[in-house]
Short mmCIF file of C-alpha atoms and ligand atoms in Angstrom, two decimals:
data_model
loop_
_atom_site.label_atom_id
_atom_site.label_comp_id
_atom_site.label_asym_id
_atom_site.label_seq_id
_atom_site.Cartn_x
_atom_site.Cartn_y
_atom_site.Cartn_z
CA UNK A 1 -10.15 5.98 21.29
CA UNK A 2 -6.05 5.77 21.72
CA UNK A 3 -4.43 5.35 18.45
CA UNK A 4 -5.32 5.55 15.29
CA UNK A 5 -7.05 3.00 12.60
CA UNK A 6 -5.90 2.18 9.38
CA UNK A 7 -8.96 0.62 6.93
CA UNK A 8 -8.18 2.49 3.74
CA UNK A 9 -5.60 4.63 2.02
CA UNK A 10 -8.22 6.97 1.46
CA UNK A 11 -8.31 7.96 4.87
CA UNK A 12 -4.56 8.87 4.88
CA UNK A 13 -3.63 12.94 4.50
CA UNK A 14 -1.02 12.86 2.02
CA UNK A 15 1.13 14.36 4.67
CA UNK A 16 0.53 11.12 6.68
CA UNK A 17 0.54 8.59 3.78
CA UNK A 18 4.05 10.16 2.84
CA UNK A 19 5.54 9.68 6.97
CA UNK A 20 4.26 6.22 6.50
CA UNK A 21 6.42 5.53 3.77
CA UNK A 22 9.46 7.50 4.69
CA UNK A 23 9.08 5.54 8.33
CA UNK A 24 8.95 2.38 6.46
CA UNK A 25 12.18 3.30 4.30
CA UNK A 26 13.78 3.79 7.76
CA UNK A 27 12.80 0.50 9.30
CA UNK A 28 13.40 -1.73 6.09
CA UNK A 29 17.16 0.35 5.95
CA UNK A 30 17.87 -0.46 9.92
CA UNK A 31 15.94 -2.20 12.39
CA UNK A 32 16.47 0.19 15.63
CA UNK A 33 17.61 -0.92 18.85
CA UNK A 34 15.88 -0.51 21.93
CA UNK A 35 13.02 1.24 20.28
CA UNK A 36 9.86 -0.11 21.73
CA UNK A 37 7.03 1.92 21.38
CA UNK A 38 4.59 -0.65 21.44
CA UNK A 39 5.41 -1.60 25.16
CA UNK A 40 2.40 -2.69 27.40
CA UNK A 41 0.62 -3.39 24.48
CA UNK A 42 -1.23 -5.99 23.62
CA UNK A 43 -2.42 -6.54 19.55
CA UNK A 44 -5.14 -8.93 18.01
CA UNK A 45 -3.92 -10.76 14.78
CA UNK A 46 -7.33 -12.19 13.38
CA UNK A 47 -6.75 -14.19 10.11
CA UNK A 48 -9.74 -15.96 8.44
CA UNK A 49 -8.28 -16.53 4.94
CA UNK A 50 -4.44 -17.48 3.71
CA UNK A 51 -1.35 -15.09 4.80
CA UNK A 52 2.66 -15.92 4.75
CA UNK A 53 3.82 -12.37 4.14
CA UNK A 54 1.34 -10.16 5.93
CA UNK A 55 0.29 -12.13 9.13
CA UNK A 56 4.06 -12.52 9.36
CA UNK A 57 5.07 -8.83 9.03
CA UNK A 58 2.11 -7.84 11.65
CA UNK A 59 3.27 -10.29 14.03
CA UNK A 60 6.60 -10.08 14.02
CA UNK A 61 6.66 -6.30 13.77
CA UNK A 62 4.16 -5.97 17.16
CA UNK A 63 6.75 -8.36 18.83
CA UNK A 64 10.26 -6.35 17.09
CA UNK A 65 8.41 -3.37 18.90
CA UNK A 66 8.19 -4.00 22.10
CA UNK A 67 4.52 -5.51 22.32
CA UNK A 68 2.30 -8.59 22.71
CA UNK A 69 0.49 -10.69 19.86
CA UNK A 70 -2.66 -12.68 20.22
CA UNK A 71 -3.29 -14.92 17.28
CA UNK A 72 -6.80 -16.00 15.75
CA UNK A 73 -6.95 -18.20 12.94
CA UNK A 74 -9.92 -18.84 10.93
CA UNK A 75 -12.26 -20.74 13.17
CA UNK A 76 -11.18 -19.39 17.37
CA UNK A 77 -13.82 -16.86 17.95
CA UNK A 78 -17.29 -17.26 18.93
CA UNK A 79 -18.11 -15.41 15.51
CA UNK A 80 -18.16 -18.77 14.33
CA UNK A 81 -20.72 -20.29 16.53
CA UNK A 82 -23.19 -16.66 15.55
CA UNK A 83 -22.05 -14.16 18.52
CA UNK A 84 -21.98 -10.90 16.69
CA UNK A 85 -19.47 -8.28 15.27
CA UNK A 86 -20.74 -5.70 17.94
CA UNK A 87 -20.47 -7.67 20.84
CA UNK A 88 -16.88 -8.69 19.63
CA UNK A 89 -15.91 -5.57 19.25
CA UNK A 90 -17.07 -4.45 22.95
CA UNK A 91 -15.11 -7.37 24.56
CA UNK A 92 -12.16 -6.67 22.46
CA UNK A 93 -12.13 -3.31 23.30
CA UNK A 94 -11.78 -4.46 27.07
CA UNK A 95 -9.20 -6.44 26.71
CA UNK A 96 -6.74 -5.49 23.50
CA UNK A 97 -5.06 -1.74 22.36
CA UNK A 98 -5.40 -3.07 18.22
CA UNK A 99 -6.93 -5.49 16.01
CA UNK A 100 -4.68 -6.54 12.63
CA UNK A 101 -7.55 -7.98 10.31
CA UNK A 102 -7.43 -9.91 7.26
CA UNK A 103 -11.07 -11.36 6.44
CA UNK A 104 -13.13 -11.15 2.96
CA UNK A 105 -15.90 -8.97 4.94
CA UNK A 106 -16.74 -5.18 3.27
CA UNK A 107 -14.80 -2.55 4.66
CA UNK A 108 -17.84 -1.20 6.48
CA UNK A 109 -17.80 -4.03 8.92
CA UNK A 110 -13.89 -2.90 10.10
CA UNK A 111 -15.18 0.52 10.26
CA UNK A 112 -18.15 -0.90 12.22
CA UNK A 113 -15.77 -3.05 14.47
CA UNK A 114 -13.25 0.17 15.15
CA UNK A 115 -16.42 2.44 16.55
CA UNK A 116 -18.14 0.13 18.84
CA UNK A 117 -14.25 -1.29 20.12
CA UNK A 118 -12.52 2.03 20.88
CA UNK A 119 -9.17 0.43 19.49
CA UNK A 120 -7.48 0.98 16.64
CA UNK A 121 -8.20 -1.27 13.37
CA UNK A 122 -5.65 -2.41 10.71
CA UNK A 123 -6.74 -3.82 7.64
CA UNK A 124 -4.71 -6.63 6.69
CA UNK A 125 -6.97 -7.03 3.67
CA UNK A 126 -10.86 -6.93 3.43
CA UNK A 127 -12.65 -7.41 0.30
CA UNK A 128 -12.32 -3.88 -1.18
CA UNK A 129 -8.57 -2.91 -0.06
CA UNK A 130 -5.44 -4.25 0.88
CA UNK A 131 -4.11 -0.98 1.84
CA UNK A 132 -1.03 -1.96 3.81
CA UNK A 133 0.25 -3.84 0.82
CA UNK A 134 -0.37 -0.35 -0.75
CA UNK A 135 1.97 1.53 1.70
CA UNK A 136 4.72 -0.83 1.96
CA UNK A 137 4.89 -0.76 -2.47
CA UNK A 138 4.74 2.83 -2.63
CA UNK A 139 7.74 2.68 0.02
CA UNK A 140 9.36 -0.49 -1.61
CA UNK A 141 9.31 2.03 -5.30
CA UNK A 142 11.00 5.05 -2.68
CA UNK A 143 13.15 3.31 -1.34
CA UNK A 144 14.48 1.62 -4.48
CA UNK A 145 14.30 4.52 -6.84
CA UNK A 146 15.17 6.91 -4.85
CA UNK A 147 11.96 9.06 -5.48
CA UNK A 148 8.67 8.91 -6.77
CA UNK A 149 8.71 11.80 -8.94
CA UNK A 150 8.18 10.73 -12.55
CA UNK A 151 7.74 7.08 -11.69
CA UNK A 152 5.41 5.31 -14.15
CA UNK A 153 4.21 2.26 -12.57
CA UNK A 154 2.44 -0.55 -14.73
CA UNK A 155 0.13 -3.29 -13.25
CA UNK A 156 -0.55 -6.40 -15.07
CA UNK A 157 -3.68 -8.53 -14.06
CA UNK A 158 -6.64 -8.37 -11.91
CA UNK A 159 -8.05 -4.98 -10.71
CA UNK A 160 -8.38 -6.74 -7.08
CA UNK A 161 -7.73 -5.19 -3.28
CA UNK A 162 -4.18 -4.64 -3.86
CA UNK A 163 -4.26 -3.03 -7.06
CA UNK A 164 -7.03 -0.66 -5.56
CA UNK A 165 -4.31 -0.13 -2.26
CA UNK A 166 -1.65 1.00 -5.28
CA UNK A 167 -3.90 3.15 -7.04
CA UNK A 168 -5.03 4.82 -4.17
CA UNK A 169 -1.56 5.30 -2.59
CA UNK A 170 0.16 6.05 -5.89
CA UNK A 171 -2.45 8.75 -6.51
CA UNK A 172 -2.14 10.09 -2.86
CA UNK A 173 1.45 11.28 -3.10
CA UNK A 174 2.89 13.77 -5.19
CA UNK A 175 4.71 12.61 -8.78
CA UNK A 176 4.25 8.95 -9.67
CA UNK A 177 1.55 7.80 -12.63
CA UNK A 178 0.15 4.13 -13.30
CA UNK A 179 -1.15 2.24 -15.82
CA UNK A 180 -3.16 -0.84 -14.98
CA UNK A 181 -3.46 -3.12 -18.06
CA UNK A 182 -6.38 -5.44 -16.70
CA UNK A 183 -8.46 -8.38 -18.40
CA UNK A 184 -11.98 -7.21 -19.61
CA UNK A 185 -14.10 -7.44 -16.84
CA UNK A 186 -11.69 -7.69 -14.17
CA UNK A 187 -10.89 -4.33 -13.71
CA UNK A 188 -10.78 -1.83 -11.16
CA UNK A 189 -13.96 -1.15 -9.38
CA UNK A 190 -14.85 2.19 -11.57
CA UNK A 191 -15.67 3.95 -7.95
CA UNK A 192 -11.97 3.52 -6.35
CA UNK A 193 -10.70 4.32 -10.82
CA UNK A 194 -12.32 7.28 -10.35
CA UNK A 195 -11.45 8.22 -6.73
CA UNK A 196 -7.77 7.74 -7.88
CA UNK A 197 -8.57 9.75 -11.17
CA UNK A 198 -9.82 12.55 -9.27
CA UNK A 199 -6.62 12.35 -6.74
CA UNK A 200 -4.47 13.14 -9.84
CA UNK A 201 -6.41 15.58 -12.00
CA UNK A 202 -5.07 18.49 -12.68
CA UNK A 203 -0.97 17.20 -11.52
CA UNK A 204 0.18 16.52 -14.93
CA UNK A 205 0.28 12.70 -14.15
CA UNK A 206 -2.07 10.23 -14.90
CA UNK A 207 -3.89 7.32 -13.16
CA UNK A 208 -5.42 5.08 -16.26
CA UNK A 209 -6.58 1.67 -17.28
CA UNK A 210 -6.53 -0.40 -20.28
CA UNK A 211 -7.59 -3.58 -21.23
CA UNK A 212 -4.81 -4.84 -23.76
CA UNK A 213 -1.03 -3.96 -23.37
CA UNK A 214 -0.45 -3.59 -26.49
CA UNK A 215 -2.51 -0.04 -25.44
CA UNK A 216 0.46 0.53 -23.04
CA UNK A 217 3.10 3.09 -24.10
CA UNK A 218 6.81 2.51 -23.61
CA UNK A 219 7.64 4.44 -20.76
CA UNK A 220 7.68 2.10 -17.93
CA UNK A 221 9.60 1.90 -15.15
CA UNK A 222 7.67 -1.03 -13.07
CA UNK A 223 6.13 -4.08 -14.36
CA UNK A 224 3.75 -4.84 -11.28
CA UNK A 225 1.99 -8.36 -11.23
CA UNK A 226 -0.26 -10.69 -9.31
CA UNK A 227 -1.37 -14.21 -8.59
CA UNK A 228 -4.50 -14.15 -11.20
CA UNK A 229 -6.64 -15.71 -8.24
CA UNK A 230 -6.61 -13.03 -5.14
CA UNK A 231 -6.40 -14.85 -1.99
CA UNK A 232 -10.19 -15.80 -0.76
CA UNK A 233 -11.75 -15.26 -3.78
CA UNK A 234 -12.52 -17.64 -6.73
CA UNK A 235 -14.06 -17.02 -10.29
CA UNK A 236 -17.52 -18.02 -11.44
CA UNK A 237 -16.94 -18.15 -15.18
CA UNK A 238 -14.60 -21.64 -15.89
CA UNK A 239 -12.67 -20.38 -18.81
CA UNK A 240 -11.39 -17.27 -16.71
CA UNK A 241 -7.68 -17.88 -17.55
CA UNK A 242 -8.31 -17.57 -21.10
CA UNK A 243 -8.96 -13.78 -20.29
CA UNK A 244 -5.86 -13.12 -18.15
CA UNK A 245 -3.07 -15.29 -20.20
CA UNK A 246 -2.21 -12.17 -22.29
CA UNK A 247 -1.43 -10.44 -19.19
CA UNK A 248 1.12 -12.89 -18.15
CA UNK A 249 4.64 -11.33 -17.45
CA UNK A 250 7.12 -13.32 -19.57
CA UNK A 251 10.61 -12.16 -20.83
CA UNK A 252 8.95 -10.93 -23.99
CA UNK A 253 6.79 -8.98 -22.42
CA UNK A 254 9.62 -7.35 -19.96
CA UNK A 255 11.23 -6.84 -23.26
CA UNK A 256 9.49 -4.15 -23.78
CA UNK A 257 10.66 -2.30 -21.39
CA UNK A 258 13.94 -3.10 -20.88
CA UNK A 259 14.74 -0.44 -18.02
CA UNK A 260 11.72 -1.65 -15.94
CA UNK A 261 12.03 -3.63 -12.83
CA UNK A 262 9.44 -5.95 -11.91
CA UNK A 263 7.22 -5.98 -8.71
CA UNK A 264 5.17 -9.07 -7.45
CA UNK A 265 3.19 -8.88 -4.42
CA UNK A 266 3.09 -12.42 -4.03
CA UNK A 267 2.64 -15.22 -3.75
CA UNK A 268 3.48 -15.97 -7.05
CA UNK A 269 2.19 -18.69 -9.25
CA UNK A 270 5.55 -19.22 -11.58
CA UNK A 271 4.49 -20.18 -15.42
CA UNK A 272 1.05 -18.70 -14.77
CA UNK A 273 1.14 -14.98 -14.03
CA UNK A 274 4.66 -14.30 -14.46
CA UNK A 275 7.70 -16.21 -15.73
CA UNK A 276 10.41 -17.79 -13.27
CA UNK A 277 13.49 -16.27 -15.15
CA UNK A 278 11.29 -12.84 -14.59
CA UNK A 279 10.37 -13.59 -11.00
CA UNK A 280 13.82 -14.90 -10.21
CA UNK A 281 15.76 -12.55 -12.51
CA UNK A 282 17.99 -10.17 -12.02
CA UNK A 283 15.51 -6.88 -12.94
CA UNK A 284 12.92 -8.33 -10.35
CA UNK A 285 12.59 -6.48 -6.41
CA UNK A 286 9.98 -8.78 -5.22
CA UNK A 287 12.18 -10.52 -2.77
CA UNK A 288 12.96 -7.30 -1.57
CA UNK A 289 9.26 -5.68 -1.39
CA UNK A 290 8.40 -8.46 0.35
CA UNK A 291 11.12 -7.85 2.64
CA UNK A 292 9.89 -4.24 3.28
CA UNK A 293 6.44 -6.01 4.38
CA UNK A 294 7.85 -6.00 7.97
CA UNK A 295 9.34 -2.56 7.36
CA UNK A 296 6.00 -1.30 6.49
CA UNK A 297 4.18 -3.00 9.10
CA UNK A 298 6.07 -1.75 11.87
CA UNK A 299 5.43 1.80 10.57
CA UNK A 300 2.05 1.05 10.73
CA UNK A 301 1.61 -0.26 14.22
CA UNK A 302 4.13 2.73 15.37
CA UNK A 303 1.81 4.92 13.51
CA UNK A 304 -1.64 3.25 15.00
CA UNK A 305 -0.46 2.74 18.68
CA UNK A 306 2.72 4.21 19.15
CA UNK A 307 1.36 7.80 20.55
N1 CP B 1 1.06 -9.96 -0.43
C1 CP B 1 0.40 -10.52 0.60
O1 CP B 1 -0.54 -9.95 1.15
O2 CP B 1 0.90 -11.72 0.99
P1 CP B 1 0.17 -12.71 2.00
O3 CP B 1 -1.18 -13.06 1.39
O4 CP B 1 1.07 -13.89 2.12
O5 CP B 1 -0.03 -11.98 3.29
#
């Protein structure tokens, strides 16, 4: 294989994790000229479910450096019609140099897909993980901070694929802590809790979760949200919101921490997870981290294909 894939954070060397974000901080600070290390190649941007943000950065970051995008949307590819992952994968591997993937399939099928292709895989979000989301926040909290060093991050709402992305890539590098405050039920799978547990062990910091934030000390320095329903997923029990409406970020809430800045992924659902005057306030960096979604992609595909 040329290049490298990216499925999980957990794959990342800290060392590797931490030039991902630096290289990100560099590319969200000033977009270089003439740099073009994805020249002659030619990148796969497979979408099956909803994306503004990271179909966006992906694309526009393999075209910023220097290379050539093929789109498929949620229906193009024989997959649909029953030809199969493997014999996908060999085609692609004949004819592309990366595949950028968002699709609700387990994280063993990317794997699966990056063997049998020879070409590097990106995980634009799978089921488990949404671990580019993951880089570009822990770079979006560097850059804005300064540091990471005794950073205490908070997350409000469901433990889904990007919550697992920050826990893992919060863990991975050296100072931060976070507290995920999570409706009952709708936490973090215990497997990736504990991965990111045993990540910190030992360090002085802590990765925890709890399942009322009243449970949350008052140390904050990030109030981290997301939409309640993660893209491509729905809930089987019908009075779901009851669970997550103490989780909602409002002013009172913020109040709590009145040094904190607040973090959304997006997109947001305004009234429903978090509070416009929060979301559109003055202690909110959302517009910004979304901003750095290009900046992180393009350290990404640099990283994956750019020798
Ligand atoms: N945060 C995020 O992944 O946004 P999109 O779903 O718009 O890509």
């Amino acid at each position: 294989m040329s290049g490298r894939s990216l499925i999980s954070i957990a794959d990342l060397t800290t060392a590797e994790l931490e030039h991902l974000v630096a290289r990100s901080g560099e590319y969200f600070t000033a977009q270089p000229v003439d740099h073009r290390p994805l020249r002659d190649k030619v990148v796969g941007v497979l979408f099956t479910v909803t994306s503004t943000r990271t179909r966006t950065a992906f694309s526009s970051g393999v075209a910023r450096l220097g290379g050539t995008v093929v789109a498929y949307g949620p229906r193009d590819l024989q997959l649909v019609t029953g030809e199969t992952l493997d014999d996908t994968a060999r085609v692609f591997g004949g004819m592309l140099d990366a595949l950028v993937v968002r699709d609700p399939v387990p994280m063993a099928d990317l794997r699966r897909f990056a063997d049998v292709s020879g070409i590097p895989v990106i995980n634009a979000m799978v089921r488990e993980e949404h671990p580019t989301q993951g880089v570009s926040d822990v770079a979006m909290l560097r850059t804005h901070f300064g540091r990471l060093d005794g950073l205490h991050v908070g997350y409000f709402g469901e433990g889904n694929n990007s919550a697992t992305a920050l826990a893992l890539g919060l863990a991975k590098v050296p100072g931060p802590s976070l507290s995920l405050a999570t409706p009952s039920g709708y936490g973090l799978d215990p497997a990736y809790l504990a991965e990111a547990r045993q990540l910190v062990a030992g360090s002085g910091r802590q990765v925890r979760e709890v399942h009322d934030v009243n449970d949350l000390g008052d140390d904050l320095d990030v109030v981290y949200t997301t939409q309640w329903c993660t893209t491509g997923t729905t809930k089987p029990d019908p009075d779901w919101r009851r669970h997550f409406e103490p989780f909602a970020v409002t002013e009172d809430l913020m109040s709590r921490w009145p040094g904190a800045v607040f973090m959304h992924d997006l997109p947001a659902h305004r009234g429903e997870e978090v509070a416009a005057t929060v979301l559109d306030g003055p202690r909110s960096i959302a517009w910004a981290q979304a901003r750095m979604k290009l900046a992180s992609a393009m350290a990404v595909l640099e990283w994956c294909l750019g020798g």
